[in-house]
Coordinates of C-alpha atoms in Angstrom, one line a residue:
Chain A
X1 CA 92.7 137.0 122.7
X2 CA 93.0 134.7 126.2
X3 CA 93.1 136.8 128.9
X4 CA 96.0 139.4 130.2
X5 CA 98.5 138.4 132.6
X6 CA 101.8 139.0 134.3
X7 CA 104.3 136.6 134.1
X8 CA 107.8 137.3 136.6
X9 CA 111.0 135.2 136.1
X10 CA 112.4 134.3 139.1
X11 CA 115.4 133.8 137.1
X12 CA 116.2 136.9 135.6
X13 CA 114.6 139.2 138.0
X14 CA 118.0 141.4 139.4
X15 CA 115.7 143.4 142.1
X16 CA 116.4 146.5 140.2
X17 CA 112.9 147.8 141.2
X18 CA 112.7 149.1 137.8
X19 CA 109.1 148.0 137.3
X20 CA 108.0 149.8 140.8
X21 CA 109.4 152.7 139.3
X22 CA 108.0 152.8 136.7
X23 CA 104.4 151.9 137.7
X24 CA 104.9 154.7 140.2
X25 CA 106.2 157.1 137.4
X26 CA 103.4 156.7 135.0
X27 CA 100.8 156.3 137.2
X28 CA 102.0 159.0 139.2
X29 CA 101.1 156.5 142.9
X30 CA 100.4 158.5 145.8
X31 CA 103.3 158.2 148.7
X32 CA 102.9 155.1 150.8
X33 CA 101.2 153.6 147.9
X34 CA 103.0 150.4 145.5
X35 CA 100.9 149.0 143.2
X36 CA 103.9 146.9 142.6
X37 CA 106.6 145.6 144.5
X38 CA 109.5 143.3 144.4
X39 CA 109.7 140.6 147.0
X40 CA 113.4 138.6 147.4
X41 CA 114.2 135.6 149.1
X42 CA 117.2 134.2 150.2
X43 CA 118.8 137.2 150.1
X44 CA 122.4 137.5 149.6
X45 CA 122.5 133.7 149.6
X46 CA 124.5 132.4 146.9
X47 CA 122.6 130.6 144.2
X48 CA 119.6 130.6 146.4
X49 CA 118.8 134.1 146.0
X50 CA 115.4 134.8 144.1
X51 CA 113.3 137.9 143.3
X52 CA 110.1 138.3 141.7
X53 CA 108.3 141.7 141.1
X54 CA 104.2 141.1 142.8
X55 CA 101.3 143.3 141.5
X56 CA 97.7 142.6 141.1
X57 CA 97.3 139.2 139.3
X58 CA 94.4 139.8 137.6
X59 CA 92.8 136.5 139.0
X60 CA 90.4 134.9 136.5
X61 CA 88.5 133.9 139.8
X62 CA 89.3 137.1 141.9
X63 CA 88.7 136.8 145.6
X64 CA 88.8 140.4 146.0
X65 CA 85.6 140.9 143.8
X66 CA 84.3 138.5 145.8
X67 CA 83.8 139.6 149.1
X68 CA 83.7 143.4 148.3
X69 CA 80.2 144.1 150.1
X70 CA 79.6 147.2 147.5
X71 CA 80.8 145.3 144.5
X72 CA 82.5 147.7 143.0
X73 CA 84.8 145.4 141.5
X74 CA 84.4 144.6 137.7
X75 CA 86.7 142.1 134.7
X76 CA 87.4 143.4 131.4
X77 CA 86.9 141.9 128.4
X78 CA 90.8 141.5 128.5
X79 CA 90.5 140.0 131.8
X80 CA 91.7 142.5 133.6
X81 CA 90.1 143.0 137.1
X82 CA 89.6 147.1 138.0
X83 CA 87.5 149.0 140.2
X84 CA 85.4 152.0 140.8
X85 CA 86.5 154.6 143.3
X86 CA 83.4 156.3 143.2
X87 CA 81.8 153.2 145.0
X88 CA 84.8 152.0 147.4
X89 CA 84.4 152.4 150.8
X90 CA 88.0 151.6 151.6
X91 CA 86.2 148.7 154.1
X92 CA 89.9 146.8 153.6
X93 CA 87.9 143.5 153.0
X94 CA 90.0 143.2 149.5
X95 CA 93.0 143.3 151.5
X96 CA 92.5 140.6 153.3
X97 CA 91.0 138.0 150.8
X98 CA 94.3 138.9 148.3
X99 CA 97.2 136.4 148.1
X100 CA 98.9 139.2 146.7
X101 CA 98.7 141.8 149.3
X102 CA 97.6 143.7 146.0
X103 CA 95.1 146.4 147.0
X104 CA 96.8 149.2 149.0
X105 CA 95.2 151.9 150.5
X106 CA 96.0 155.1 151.4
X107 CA 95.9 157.1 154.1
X108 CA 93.5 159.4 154.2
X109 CA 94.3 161.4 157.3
X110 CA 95.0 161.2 161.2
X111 CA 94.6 158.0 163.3
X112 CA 95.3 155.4 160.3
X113 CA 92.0 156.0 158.6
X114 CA 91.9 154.8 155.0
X115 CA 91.2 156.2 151.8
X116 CA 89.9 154.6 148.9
X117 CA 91.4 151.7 147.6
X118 CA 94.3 151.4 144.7
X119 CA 96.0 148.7 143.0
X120 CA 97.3 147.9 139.7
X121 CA 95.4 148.4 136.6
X122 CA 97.4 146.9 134.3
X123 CA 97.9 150.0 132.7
X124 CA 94.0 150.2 131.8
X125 CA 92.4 152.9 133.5
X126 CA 89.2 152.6 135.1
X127 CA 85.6 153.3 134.6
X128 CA 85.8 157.0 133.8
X129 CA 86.0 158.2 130.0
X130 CA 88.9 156.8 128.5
X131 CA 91.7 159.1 128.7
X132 CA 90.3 161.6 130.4
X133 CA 91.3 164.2 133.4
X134 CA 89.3 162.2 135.8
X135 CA 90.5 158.8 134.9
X136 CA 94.2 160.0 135.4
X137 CA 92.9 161.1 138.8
X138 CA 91.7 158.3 139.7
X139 CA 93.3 155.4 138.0
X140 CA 96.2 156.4 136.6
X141 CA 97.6 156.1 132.9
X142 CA 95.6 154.1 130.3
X143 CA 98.0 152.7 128.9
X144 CA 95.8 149.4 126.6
X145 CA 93.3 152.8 125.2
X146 CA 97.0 153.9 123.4
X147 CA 97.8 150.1 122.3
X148 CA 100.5 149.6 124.7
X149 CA 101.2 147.4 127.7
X150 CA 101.8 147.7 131.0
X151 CA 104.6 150.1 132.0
X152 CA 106.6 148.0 134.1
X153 CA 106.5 145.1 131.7
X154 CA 107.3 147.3 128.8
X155 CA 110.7 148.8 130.8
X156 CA 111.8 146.1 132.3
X157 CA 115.5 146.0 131.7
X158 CA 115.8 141.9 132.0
X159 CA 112.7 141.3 130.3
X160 CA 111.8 139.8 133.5
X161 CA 108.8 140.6 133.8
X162 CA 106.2 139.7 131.1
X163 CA 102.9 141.0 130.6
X164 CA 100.1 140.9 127.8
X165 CA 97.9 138.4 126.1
X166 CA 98.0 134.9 128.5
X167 CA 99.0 133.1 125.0
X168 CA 101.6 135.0 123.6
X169 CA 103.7 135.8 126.9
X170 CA 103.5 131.7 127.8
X171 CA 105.0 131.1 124.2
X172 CA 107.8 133.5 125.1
X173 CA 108.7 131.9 128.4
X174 CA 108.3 128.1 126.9
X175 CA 110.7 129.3 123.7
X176 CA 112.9 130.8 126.5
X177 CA 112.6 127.7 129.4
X178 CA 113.9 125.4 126.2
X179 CA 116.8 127.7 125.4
X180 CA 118.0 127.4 129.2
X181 CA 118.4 123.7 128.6
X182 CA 118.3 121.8 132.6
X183 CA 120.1 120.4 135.3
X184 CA 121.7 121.2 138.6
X185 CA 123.7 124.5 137.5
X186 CA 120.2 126.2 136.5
X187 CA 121.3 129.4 137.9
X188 CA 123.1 132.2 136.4
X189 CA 123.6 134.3 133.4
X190 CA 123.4 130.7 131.1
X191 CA 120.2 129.8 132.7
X192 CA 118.8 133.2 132.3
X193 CA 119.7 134.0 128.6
X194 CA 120.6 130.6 127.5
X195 CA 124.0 129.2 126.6
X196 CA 125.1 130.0 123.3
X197 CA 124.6 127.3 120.3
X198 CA 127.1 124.4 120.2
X199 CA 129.4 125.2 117.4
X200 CA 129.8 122.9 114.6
X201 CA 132.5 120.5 114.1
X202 CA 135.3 120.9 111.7
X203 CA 135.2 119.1 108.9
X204 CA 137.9 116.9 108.9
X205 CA 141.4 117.7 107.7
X206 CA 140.5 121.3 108.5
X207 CA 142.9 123.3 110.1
X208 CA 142.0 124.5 114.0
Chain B
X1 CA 43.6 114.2 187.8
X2 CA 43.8 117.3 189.5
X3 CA 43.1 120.5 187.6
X4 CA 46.7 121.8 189.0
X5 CA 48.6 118.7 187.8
X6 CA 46.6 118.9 184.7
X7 CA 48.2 122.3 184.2
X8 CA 51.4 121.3 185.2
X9 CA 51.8 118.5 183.3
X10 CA 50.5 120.7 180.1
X11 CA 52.8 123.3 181.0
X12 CA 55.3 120.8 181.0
X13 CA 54.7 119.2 177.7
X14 CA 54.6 123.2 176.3
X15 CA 58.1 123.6 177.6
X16 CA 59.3 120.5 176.3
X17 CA 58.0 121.0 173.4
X18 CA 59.5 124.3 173.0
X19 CA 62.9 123.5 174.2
X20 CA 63.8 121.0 171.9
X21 CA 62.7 122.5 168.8
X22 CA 65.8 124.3 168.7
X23 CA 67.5 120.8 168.9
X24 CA 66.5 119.6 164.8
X25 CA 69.0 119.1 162.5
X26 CA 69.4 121.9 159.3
X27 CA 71.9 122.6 156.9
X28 CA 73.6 125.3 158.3
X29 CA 75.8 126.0 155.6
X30 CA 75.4 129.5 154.1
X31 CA 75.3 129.5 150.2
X32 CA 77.0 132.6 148.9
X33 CA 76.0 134.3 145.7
X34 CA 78.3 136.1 143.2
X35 CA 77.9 140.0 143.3
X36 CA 76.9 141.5 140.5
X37 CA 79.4 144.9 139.6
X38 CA 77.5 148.3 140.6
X39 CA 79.3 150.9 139.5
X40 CA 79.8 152.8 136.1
X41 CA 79.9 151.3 132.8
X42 CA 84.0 151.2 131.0
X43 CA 84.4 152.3 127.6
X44 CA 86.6 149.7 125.3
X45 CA 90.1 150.4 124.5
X46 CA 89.7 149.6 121.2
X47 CA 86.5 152.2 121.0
X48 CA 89.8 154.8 121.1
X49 CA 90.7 156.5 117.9
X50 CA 94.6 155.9 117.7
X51 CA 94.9 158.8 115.8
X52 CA 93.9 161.3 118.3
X53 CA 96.5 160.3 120.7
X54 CA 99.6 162.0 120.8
X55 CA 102.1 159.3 121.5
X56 CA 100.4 156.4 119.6
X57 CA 101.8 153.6 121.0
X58 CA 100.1 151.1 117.8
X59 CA 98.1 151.5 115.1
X60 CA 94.5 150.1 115.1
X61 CA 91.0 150.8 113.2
X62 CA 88.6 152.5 115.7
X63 CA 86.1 150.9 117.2
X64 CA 87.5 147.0 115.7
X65 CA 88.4 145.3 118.2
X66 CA 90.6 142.5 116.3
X67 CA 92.1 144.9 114.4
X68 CA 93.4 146.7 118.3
X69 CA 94.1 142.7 119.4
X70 CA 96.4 142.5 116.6
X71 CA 98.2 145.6 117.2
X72 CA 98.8 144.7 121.2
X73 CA 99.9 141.3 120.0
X74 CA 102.3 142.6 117.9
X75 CA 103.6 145.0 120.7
X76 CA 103.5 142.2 122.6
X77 CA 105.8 139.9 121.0
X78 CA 108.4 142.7 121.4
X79 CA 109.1 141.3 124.8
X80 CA 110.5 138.2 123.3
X81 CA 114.2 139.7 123.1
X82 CA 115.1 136.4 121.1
X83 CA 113.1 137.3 118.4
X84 CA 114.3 140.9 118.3
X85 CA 118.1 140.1 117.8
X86 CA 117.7 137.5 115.0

């Protein structure tokens, strides 16, 4: 298996925030928390508008893990980068080294001061038992210990959003990228679902 | 040679000597090493028994981890919506 990963198409993403709903839903996210988010440009522009829904990436080289100055940031064997609360000291240093804006932070109390930091597991849990009271505490649903996928990939109503196995979600957006076909009209319902087949000609002498 | 310009031409030299030490040319640049994780040890998702769950979301042989690969994979390739209508 390569490793896990998220894959957003720009082209079929509707900003329905589905995914952030659902991510907050089974994770149960604390208010003020996202885990994930979806970010639009261009909005309201005609043709020019895009969305894509952001989480963690899961970086195979994860700048997050490191400058972390407890190192409480570990990879799976899935690839997929997680992180024990127990060590955090909600410094804010991931933060600032993520392209992402991935790790979030609550607030812990009065004058802005931070809790412990969250961010997407990609539905894996964290390094409590699996399943257990204290991993849902902590880290949310375990979604991989159950043989599933992320929530938010799972839901999403476009398939948009694509998330599992590096391999297998790349052959589903190649098989999909040559459906759209090209050119400059890439934009729409054809380019997101593909036109349908070119129908066969009549055989001649048929009647139309 | 007086004794007090012998002194002062020591002290001199000392000084001198001193002052541009600081002036040699190092490498300055810092070389940064990987951390190495600290905190608790993760169980396997495949080390799970399916069975005990009580929305099984696939079916996989405990503790075998291809079998649990498979299983994702397969739950996987229901994103592909293509596949699904043919």
């Amino acid at each position: 298996m390569a490793r896990m990963k998220f894959l957003c198409d720009a082209e079929r993403c509707i900003e329905c925030n589905g995914c952030v709903t659902a991510c907050k839903n089974e994770n149960e996210v604390p208010w003020g928390v996202n885990r994930r988010r979806v970010v639009t440009i261009n909005d309201g522009v005609v043709g020019a508008e895009k969305s894509i829904s952001v989480a963690c990436m899961h970086c195979s080289d994860a700048p997050c893990m490191a400058v972390c100055p407890v190192d409480c940031f570990y990879r799976t064997d899935e690839g997929v980068v997680l992180h024990d609360k127990d060590l955090c000291i909600g410094c804010g240093y991931c933060f600032y080294a993520c392209p992402f804006g991935a790790p979030q932070f609550p607030q812990a109390g009065a004058f802005g001061l931070r809790g412990k930091m969250d961010k997407c597991t990609f539905c894996a849990g964290g390094p409590e038992k699996d399943l257990s009271k204290e991993e849902w505490q902590k880290y949310g649903s375990n979604r991989l210990a159950q043989g599933k996928l992320p929530a938010c990939a799972e839901m999403c109503s476009t398939k948009a959003l694509l998330g599992g196995d590096g391999d297998v979600i790349a052959d589903i957006y190649r098989q999909r990228v040559f459906k759209r076909g090209k050119g400059s009209e890439v934009w729409g319902w054809g380019t997101a679902y593909g036109k349908p087949d070119q129908p066969k000609a009549a055989p001649a002498g048929a009647k139309s | 040679m007086t004794t007090a310009r012998r002194l002062f031409l020591a002290g001199f030299a000392l000084a001198a000597a001193v002052g541009l030490g600081a002036c040699g040319e190092r490498d300055q640049v810092t070389v940064y090493k990987q951390g190495k994780y600290q905190g608790k040890p993760d169980t396997k998702p495949w080390d799970n028994d399916p069975a005990a769950n009580s929305y099984p979301g696939s079916k996989w042989n405990k503790g075998d981890k291809a079998s649990w690969e498979s299983a994702v994979k397969t739950r996987n390739l229901a994103q592909n919506e293509y596949t699904r209508a043919e």
